[in-house]
Short mmCIF file of C-alpha atoms in Angstrom, two decimals:
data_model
loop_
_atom_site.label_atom_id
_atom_site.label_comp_id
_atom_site.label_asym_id
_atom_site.label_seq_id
_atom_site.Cartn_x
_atom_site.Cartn_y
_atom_site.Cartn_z
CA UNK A 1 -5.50 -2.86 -2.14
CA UNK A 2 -7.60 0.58 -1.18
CA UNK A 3 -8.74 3.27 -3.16
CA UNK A 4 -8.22 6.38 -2.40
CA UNK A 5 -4.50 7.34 -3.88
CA UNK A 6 -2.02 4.58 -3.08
CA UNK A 7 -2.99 3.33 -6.28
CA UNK A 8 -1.66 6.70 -7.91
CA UNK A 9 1.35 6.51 -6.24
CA UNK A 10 2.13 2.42 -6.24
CA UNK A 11 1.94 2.01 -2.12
CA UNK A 12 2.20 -0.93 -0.32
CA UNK A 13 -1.22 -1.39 -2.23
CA UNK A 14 -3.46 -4.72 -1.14
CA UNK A 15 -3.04 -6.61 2.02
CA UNK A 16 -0.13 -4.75 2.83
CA UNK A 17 -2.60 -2.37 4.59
CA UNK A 18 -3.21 0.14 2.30
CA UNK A 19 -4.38 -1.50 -1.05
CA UNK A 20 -4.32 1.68 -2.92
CA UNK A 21 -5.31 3.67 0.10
CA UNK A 22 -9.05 4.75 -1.25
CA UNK A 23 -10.40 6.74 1.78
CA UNK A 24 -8.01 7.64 4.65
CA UNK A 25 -6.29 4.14 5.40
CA UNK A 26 -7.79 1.25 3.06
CA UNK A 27 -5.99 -1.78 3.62
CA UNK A 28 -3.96 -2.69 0.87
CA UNK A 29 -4.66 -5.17 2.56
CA UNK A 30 -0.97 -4.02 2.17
CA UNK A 31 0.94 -2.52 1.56
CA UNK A 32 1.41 -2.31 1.43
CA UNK A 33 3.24 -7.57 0.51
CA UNK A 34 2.43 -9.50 0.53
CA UNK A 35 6.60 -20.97 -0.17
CA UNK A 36 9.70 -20.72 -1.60
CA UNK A 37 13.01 -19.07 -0.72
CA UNK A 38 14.04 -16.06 -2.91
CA UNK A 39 15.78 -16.43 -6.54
CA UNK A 40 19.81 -15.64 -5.91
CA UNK A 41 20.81 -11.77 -6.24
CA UNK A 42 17.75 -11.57 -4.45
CA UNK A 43 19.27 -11.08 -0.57
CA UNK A 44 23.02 -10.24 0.11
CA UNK A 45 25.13 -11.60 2.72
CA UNK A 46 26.35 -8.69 5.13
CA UNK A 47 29.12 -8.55 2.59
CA UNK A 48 27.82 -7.46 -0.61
CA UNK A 49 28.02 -11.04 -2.01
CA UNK A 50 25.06 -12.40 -3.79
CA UNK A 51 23.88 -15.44 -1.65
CA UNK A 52 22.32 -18.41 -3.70
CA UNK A 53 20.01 -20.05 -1.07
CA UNK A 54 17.72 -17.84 0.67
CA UNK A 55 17.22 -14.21 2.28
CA UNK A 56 20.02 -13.95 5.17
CA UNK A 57 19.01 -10.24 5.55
CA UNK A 58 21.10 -9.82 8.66
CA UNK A 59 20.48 -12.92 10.38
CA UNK A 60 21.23 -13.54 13.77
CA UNK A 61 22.09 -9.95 14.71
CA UNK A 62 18.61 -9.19 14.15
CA UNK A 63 16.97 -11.30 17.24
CA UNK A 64 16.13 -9.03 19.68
CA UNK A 65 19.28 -9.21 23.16
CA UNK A 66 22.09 -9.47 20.94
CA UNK A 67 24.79 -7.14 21.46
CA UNK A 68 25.01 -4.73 18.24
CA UNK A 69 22.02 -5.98 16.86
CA UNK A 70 19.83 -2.41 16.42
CA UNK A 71 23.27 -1.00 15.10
CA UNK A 72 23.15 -4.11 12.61
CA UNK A 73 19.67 -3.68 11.77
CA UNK A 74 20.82 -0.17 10.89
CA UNK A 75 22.84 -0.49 8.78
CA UNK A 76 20.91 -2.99 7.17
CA UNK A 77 18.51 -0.86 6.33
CA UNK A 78 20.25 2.55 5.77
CA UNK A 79 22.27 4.09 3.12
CA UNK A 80 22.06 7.04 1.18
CA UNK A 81 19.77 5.24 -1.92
CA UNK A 82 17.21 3.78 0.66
CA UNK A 83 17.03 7.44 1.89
CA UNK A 84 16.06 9.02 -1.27
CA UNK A 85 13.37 5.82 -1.74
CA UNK A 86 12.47 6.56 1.60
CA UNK A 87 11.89 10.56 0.96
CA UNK A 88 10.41 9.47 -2.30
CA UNK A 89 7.39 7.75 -0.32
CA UNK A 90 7.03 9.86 2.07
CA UNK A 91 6.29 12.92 -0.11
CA UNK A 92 4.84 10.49 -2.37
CA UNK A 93 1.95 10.00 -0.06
CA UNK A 94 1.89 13.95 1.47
CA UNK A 95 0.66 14.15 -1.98
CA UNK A 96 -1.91 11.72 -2.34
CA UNK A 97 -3.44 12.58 1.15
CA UNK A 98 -3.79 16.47 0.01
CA UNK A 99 -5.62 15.58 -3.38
CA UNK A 100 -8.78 14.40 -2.12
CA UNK A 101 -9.22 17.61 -0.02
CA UNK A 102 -8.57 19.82 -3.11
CA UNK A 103 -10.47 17.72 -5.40
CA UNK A 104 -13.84 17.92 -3.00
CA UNK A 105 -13.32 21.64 -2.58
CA UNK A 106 -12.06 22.09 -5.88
CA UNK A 107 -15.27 20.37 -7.79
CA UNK A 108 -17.98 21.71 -5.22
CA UNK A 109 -17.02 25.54 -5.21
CA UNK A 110 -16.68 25.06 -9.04
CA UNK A 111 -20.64 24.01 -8.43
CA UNK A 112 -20.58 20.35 -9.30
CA UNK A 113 -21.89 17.96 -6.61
CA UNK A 114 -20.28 15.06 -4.26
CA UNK A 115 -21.52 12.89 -7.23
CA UNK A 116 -18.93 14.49 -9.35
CA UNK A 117 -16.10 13.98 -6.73
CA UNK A 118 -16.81 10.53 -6.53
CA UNK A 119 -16.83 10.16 -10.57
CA UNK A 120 -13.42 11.87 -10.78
CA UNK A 121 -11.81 9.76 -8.15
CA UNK A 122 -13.05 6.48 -9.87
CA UNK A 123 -11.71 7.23 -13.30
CA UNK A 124 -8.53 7.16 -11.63
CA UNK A 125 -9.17 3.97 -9.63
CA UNK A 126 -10.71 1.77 -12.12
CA UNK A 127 -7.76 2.88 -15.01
CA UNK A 128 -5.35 1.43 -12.07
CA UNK A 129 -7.02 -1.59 -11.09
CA UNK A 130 -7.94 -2.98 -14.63
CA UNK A 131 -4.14 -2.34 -16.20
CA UNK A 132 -1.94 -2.64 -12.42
CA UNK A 133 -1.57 -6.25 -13.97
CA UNK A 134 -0.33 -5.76 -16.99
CA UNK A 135 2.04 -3.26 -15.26
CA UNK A 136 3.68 -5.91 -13.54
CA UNK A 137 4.37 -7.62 -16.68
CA UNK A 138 6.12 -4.38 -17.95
CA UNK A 139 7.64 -4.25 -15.07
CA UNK A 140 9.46 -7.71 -15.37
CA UNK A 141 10.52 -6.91 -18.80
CA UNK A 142 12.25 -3.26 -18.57
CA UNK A 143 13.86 -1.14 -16.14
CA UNK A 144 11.54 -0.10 -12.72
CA UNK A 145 13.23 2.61 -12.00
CA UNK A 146 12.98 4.41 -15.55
CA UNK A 147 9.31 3.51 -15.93
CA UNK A 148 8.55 4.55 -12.29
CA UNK A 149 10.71 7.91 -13.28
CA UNK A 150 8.24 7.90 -16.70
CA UNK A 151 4.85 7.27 -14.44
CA UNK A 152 6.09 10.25 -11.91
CA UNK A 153 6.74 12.64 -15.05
CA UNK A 154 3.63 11.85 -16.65
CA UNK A 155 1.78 12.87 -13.35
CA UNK A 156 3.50 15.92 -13.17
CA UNK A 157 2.39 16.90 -16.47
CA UNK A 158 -1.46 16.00 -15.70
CA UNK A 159 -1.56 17.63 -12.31
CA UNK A 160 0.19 20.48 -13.32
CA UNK A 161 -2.46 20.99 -16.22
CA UNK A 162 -5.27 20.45 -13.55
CA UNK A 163 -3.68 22.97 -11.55
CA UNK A 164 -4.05 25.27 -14.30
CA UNK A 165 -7.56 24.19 -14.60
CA UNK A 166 -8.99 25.12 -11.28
CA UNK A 167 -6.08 28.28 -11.19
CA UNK A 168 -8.07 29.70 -14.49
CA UNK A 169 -11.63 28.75 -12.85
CA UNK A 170 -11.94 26.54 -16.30
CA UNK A 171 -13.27 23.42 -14.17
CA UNK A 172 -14.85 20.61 -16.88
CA UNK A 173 -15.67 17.21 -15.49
CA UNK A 174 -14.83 15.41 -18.53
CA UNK A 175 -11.89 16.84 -18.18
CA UNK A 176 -10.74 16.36 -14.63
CA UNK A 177 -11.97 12.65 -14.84
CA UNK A 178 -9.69 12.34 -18.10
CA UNK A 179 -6.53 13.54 -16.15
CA UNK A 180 -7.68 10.78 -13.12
CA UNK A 181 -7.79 8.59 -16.19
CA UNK A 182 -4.42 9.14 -17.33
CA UNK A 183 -2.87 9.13 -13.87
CA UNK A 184 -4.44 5.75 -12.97
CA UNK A 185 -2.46 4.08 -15.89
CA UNK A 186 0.87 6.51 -15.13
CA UNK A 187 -0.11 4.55 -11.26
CA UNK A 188 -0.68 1.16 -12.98
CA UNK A 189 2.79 1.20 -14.07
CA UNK A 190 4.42 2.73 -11.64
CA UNK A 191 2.85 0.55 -8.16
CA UNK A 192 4.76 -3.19 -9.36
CA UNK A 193 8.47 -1.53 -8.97
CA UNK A 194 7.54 -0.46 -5.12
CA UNK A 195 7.34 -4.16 -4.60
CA UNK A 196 10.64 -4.94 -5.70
CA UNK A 197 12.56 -1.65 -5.03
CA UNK A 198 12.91 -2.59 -1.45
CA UNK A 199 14.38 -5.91 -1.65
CA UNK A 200 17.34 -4.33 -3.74
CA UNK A 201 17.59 -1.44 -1.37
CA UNK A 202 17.89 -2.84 2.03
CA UNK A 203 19.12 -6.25 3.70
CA UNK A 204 16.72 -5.64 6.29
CA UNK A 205 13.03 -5.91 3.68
CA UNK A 206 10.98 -6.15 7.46
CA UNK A 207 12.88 -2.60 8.83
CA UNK A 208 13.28 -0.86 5.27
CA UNK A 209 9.31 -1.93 5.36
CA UNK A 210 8.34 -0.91 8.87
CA UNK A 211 10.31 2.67 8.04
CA UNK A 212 8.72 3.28 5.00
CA UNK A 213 5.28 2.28 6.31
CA UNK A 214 6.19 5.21 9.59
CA UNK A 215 7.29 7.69 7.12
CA UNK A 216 4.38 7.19 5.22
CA UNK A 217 2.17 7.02 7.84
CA UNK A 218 3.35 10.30 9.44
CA UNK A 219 2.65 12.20 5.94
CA UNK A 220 -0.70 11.01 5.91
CA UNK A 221 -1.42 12.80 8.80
CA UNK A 222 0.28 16.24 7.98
CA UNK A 223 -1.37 15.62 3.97
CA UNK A 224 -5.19 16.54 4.96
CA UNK A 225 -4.33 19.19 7.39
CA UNK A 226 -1.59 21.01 4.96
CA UNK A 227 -4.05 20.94 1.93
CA UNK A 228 -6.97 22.42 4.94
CA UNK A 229 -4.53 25.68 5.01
CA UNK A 230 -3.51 25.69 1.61
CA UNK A 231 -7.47 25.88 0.15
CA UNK A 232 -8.38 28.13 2.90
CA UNK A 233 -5.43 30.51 2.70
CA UNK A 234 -4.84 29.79 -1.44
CA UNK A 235 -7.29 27.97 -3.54
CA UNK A 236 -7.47 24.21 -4.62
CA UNK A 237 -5.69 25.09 -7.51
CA UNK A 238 -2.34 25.72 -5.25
CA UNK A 239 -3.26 22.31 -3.74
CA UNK A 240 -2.98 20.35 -6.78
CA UNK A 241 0.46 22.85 -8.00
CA UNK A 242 1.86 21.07 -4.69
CA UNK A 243 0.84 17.46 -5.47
CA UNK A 244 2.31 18.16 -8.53
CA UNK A 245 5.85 19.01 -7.25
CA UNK A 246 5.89 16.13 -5.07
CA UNK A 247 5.42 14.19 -8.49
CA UNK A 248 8.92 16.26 -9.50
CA UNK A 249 10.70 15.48 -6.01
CA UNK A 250 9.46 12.17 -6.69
CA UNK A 251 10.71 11.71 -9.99
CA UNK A 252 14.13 13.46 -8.95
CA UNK A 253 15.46 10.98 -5.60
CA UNK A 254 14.48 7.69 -8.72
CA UNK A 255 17.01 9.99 -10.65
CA UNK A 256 19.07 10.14 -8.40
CA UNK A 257 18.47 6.36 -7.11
CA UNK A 258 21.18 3.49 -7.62
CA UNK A 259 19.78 0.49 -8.14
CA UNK A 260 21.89 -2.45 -7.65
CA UNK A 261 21.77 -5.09 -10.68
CA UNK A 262 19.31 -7.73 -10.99
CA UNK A 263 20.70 -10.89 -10.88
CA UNK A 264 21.10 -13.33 -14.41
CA UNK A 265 17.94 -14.01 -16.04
CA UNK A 266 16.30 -12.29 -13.49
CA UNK A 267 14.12 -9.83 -16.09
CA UNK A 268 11.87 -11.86 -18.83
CA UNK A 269 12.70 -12.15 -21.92
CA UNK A 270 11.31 -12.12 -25.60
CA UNK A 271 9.09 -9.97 -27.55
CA UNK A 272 5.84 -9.15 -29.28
CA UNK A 273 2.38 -9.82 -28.10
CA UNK A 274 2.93 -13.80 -27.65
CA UNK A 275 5.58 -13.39 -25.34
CA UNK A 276 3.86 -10.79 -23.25
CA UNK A 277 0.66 -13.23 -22.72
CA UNK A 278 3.55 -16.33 -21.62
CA UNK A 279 4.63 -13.68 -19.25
CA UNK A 280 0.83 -13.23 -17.60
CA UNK A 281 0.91 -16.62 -17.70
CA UNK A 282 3.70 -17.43 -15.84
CA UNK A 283 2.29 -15.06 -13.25
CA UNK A 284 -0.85 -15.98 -12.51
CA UNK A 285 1.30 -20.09 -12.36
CA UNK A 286 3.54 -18.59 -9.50
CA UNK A 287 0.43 -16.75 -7.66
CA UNK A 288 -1.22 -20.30 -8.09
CA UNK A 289 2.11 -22.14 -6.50
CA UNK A 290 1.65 -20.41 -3.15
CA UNK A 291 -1.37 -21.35 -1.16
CA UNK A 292 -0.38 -18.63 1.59
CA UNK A 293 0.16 -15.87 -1.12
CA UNK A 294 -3.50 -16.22 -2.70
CA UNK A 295 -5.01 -17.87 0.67
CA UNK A 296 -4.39 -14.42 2.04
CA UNK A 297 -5.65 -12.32 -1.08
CA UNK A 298 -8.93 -14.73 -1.00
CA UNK A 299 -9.47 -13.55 2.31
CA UNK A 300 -8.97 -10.03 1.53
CA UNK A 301 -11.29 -10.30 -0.86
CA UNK A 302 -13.96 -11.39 2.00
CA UNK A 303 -12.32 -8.09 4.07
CA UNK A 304 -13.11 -5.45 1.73
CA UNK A 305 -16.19 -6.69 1.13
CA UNK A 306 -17.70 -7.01 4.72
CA UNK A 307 -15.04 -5.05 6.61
CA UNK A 308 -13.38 -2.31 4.77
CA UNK A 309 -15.61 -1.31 2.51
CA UNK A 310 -18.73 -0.53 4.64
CA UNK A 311 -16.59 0.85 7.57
CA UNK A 312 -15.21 3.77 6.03
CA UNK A 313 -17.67 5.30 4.58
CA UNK A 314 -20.71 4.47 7.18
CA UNK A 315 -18.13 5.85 9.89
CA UNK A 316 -17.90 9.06 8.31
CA UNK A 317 -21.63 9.58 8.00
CA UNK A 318 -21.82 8.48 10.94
CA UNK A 319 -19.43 10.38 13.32
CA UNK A 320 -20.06 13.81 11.21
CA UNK A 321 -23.64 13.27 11.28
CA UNK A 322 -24.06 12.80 15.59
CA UNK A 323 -20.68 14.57 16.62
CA UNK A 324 -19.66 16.66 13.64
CA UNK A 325 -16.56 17.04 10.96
CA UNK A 326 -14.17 17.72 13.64
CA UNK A 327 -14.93 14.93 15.61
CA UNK A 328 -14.48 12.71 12.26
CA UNK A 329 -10.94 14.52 12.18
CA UNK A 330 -10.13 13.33 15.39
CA UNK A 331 -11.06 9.73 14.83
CA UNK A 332 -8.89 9.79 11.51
CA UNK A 333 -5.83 11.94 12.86
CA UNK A 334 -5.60 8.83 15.68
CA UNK A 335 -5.98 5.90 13.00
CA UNK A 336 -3.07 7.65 11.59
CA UNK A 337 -1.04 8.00 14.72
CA UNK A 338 -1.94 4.25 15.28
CA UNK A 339 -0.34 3.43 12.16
CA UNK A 340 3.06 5.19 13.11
CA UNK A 341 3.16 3.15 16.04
CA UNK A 342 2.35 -0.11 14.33
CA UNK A 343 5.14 0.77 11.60
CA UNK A 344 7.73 1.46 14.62
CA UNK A 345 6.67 -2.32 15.86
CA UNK A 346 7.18 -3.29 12.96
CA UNK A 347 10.92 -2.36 13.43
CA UNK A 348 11.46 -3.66 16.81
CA UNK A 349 9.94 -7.37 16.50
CA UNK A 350 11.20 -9.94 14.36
CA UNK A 351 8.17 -12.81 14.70
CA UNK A 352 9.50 -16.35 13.51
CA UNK A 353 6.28 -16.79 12.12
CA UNK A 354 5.28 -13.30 10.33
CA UNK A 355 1.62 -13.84 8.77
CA UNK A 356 1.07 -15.19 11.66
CA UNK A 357 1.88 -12.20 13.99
CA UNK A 358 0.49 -9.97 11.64
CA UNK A 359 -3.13 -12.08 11.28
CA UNK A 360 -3.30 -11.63 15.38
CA UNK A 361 -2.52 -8.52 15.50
CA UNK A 362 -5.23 -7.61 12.74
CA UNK A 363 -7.96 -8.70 15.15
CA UNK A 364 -7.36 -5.07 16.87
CA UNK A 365 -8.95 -3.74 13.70
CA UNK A 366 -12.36 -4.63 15.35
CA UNK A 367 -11.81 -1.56 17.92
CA UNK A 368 -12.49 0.90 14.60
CA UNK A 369 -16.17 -0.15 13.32
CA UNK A 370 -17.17 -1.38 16.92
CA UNK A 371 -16.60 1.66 19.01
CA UNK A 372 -18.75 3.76 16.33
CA UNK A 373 -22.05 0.93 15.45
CA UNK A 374 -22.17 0.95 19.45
CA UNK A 375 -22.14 4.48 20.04
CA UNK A 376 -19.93 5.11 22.28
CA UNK A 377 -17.86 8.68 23.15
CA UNK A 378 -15.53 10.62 20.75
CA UNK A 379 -12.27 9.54 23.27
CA UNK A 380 -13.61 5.86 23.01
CA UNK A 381 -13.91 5.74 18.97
CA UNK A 382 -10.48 7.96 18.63
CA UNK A 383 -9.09 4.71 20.79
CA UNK A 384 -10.51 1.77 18.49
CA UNK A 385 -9.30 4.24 15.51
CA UNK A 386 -5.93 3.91 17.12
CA UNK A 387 -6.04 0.30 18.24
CA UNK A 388 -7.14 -0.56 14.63
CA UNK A 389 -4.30 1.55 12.80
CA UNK A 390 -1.54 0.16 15.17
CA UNK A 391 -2.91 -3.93 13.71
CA UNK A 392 -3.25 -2.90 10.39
CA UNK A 393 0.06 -1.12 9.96
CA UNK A 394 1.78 -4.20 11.64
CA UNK A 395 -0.20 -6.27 9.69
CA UNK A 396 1.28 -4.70 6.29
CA UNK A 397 4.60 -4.83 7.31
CA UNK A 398 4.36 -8.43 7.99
CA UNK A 399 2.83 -9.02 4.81
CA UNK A 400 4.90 -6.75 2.43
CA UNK A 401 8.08 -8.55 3.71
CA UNK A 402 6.58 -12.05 3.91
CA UNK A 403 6.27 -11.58 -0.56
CA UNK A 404 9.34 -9.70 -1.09
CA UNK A 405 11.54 -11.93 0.68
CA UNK A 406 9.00 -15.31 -0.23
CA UNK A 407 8.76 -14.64 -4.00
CA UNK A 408 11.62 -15.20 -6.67
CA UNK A 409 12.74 -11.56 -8.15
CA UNK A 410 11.82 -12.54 -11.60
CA UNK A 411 8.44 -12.82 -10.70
CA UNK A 412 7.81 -10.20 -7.84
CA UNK A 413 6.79 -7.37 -10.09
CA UNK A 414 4.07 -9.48 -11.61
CA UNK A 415 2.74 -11.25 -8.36
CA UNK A 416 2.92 -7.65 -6.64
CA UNK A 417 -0.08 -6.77 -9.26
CA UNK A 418 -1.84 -9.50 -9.05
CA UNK A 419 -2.17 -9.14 -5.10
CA UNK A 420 -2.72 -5.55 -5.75
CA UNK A 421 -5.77 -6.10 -8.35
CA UNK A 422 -7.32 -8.96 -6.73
CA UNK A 423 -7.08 -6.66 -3.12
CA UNK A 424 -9.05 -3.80 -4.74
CA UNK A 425 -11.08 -6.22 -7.01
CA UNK A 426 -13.91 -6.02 -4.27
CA UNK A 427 -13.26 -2.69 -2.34
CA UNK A 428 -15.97 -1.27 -4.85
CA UNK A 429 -18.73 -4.11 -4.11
CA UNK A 430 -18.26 -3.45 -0.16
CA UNK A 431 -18.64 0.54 -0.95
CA UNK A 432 -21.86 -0.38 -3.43
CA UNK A 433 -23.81 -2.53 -0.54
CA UNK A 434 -23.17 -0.17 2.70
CA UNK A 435 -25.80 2.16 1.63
CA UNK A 436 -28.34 0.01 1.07
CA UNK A 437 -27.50 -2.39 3.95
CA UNK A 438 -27.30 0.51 6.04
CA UNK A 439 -30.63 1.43 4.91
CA UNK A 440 -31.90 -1.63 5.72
CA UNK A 441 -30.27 -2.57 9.07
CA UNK A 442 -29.03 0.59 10.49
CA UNK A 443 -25.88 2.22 10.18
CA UNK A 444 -25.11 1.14 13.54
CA UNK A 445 -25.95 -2.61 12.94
CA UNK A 446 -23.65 -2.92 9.41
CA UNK A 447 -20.87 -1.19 11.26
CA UNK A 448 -21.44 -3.88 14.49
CA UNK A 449 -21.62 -6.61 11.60
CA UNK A 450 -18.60 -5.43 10.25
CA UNK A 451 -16.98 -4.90 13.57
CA UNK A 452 -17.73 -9.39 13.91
CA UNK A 453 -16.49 -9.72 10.34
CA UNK A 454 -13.24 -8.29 11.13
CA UNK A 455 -12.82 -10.59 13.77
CA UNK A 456 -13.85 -13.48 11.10
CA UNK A 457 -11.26 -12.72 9.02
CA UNK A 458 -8.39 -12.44 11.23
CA UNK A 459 -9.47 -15.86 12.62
CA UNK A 460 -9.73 -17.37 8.64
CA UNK A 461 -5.63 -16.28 8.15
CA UNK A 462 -4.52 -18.09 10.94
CA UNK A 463 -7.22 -21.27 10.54
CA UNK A 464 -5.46 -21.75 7.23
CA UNK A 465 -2.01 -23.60 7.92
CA UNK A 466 -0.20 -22.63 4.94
CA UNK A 467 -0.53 -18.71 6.55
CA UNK A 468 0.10 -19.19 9.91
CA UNK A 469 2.74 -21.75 9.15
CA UNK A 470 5.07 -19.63 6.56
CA UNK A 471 8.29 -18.96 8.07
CA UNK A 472 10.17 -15.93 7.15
CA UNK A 473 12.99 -16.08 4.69
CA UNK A 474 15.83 -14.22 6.25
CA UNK A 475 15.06 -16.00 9.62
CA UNK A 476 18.30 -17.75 10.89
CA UNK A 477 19.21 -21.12 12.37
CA UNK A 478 19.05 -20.99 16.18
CA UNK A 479 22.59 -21.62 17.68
#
């Protein structure tokens, strides 16, 4: 799903539209979530009983022109432990979005180069990505909510000892690339329980989804601009002491959390090493089962190469470099606000058919990489920025739901990885090949050629009828 520091924090990571959130908005593809109908315990009927069949997460009072229905959907969503998972994100990623800022600054006035920001944000990436599978697994076999409550402690012990680091002026390399380490497995563990926290949470997965994805969204843009003040008016060092408590506010609403019980047989079972390898096993056979489920990652993969991947960073070279850093501000502060609005569309339509409204509404994502390769104003590129966030927030929403009302819970954990790993699997390769394509072609070109890809890859999720075909889980009979 995207590298930047969803991945830390176990976002909607992959498809879901921000795979592990690398730069400003990577596409987890996603969230961000990613057939058959759920395992019972899974949904609830409106009373509190466990329903055996499928997802009836508010059913027909959730169709838009029904009398009551937003108060339904309301309550379907709200309580007071959804609130505290929902403040848990949203500082979650305020967080993540400041650390790249103090990192950069951090590492550069400490006189190491933008070679050794780069190396200290992929110690943390690659630890996540090669173990976020055999996190799942873990997952499935103990309690989320402690081991997420574990992952956020362990963070605040690393960040806090950074902090100290940079605080003293003791900056090593080794050093800060060991703590990225460490927090990419604390992350590893930590991202499968996001997956199926929600479910549990909320009868409404689609609404607790698109709120989650608005909160979110909404820190993301106050994260950069917050960690701006706090270098230039403190140091980096006071940066990182704040991602650190966020860890610790984190850490305290899981405290505080009430989880509902899974249902019978619902967590795997056995020990020792033989038992853990049936368990990977019978993951990878229930990501096999679903064409839709790895028909979308598949495609993904083809995204991050061609689409993601070269975009972000050739649109930061290239806005800074012909309009400068604040202009590059601009065009990220409105993919951001497009993602607010796509979450809050998320809440207000209830598509039959959800891959399916969330592959045609990715085809807006063409309006980011076009509007830059062709050159066009600042307004013009802050309005594909916009056009692009509102798709791919929608997008992630759509998908998030689609696997955590699609997949059995004694699997979700497991499959959540797997979508997450094989998302950010190629992120890297698409990063590796814009420099040298750009070299090549142009910056403009690859980011034109992107721009067409995009448009590819929308058109591949909905060619494929397994995808477009998938209906949702909690959708209910017409009467």
């Amino acid at each position: 799903m995207t590298g930047d520091t969803e991945a830390r924090r176990g976002g909607e990571a992959g498809p879901s539209g921000h795979a592990g959130d690398v730069p400003a908005r990577a596409p987890r593809g996603g969230e961000f979530e990613r057939g058959a109908v759920p395992a019972a315990g899974l949904a609830r009927l409106g009373d509190g009983r466990p329903h055996g069949g499928g997802a009836l997460r508010g059913g027909v009072a959730h169709r838009r022109g029904v009398p009551g229905a937003n108060a339904g959907a309301a309550r379907a969503v709200w309580s007071r432990d959804f609130a505290l998972f929902f403040v848990c994100r949203a500082v979650a990623r305020l967080g993540d979005t400041m650390l790249p800022v103090a990192l950069a600054a951090g590492l550069l006035t400490s006189g190491y180069g933008a070679g050794a920001v780069g190396l200290a944000m992929a110690a943390q990436a690659a630890s996540f990505a090669g173990l976020v599978v055999f996190g799942g697994v873990i997952a499935d076999r103990f309690s989320t909510r402690k081991l997420m409550i574990g992952a956020d402690l362990v963070r605040l012990g690393t960040q806090s000892l950074a902090a100290a680091l940079f605080l003293a002026g003791h900056v090593v390399l080794w050093q800060i690339c060991a703590i990225g380490f460490v927090n990419g497995v604390a992350g590893a563990v930590f991202q499968p329980g996001v997956a199926s926290t929600v479910p549990r949470l909320a009868r409404d997965v689609q609404g607790a989804n698109g709120a989650v994805r608005v909160a979110e969204s909404a820190a993301q843009l106050a994260g950069p601009a917050v960690a701006g003040l706090l270098v230039a008016f403190a140091s980096s060092g006071a940066v990182i002491a704040a991602d650190a408590a966020t860890y610790a506010i984190s850490a305290l609403c899981l405290l505080l959390l009430r989880l509902p019980p899974l249902p019978a047989g619902a967590r795997a079972a056995g020990a020792g090493l033989r038992a853990f390898r049936a368990d990977l096993a019978d993951g990878w056979r229930e990501f096999r089962s679903r064409t839709w489920l790895w028909g979308v990652i598949a495609v993904w993969c083809l995204y991050m190469i061609a689409v993601w991947g070269p975009t972000v960073p050739l649109v930061a070279a290239e806005v800074v470099q012909h309009h400068g850093p604040r202009a590059y501000g601009l065009v990220n502060s409105a993919l951001g606000a497009g993602t607010v609005v796509g979450g809050l569309l998320a809440l207000r339509l209830r598509p039959r058919r959800m891959l399916r409204a969330g592959g045609l509404a990715l085809f807006a994502f063409v309006g980011f990489p076009v509007t830059v390769g062709a050159g066009l104003g600042v307004p013009a590129m802050a309005a594909g920025a916009a056009l692009a966030g509102t798709g791919m927030s929608f997008w992630g929403v759509m998908w998030a739901t689609s696997v955590q009302t699609q997949v059995p819970a004694d699997a979700l954990n497991r499959i959540h990885a797997y979508d997450v790993a094989g998302s950010l699997a190629m992120m890297p390769v698409g990063q590796a090949l814009a420099g040298p394509a750009a070299g090549a072609l142009g910056t403009g070109h690859v980011l034109l050629v992107s721009g067409a890809m995009s448009l590819v890859v929308a058109a591949s999720l909905l060619a494929v009828p397994a995808i477009r075909n998938l209906p949702r889980a909690d959708a209910a009979p017409l009467t």
